[in-house]
Amino acid sequence: MISPVYRTDALLLDFCECTDPPYFYTCLWECVHSCPSVRLAAITFLMAHYNKKQTMEDQLHMVGLNISLMVSI
């Protein structure tokens, strides 16, 4: 049986690959901001894909297109 966390991660990753990553992460931050029920899944996805060995500049797409939205959370 496949874990729901794995399925959610795979779904979000597939969607991210089909879109422009900065746009995808902007939408993800908007969901985190506006819908408490998706926060755990979204933050779990973000933490799983954030590489601590790379600089933030190399992963700037994870901030999205609206920095103030990400910072307000």
XYZ file of C-alpha atoms in Angstrom:
73
model
C 0.000 0.000 0.000
C 1.351 3.397 -1.005
C 1.532 6.030 1.708
C -0.789 9.062 1.328
C 2.225 11.305 1.972
C 4.093 9.683 -0.926
C 1.084 10.036 -3.233
C 0.640 13.704 -2.303
C 4.345 14.356 -2.842
C 4.301 12.597 -6.224
C 1.193 14.494 -7.329
C 2.635 17.882 -6.352
C 5.998 17.089 -7.958
C 4.322 16.028 -11.223
C 2.272 19.216 -11.221
C 5.371 21.319 -10.521
C 7.174 19.727 -13.464
C 4.235 20.529 -15.781
C 4.185 24.205 -14.845
C 6.681 26.983 -14.355
C 8.235 26.215 -10.911
C 8.094 29.824 -9.605
C 4.405 29.973 -10.529
C 3.762 26.576 -8.920
C 5.416 27.637 -5.658
C 3.526 30.946 -5.658
C 0.284 28.979 -5.849
C 1.506 26.586 -3.162
C 2.283 29.494 -0.808
C -1.140 30.977 -1.560
C -2.735 27.655 -0.586
C -0.709 27.524 2.633
C -1.784 31.076 3.421
C -5.484 30.655 2.683
C -6.333 27.039 3.524
C -5.246 25.590 6.893
C -6.180 22.030 5.910
C -3.415 21.848 3.276
C -0.642 23.380 5.365
C 0.840 20.126 6.643
C 1.006 18.518 3.201
C 2.392 21.680 1.600
C 5.060 22.283 4.237
C 6.007 18.588 4.156
C 6.438 18.874 0.382
C 8.509 22.050 0.718
C 10.794 20.588 3.367
C 11.274 17.367 1.391
C 12.413 19.288 -1.684
C 14.473 22.026 -0.055
C 18.159 21.163 -0.334
C 19.998 22.472 2.716
C 23.354 22.025 0.965
C 22.460 24.495 -1.791
C 22.190 28.227 -1.351
C 18.789 29.883 -1.304
C 19.744 31.720 -4.496
C 20.014 28.335 -6.241
C 16.513 27.472 -5.046
C 14.876 30.857 -5.462
C 12.007 29.281 -7.398
C 10.764 27.880 -4.054
C 10.064 31.412 -2.841
C 7.656 31.930 -5.719
C 6.817 35.141 -7.503
C 5.422 36.950 -4.454
C 8.042 37.136 -1.705
C 5.774 39.061 0.667
C 3.219 36.228 0.509
C 5.805 33.645 1.550
C 7.175 35.865 4.315
C 3.703 36.614 5.714
C 3.112 32.971 6.591
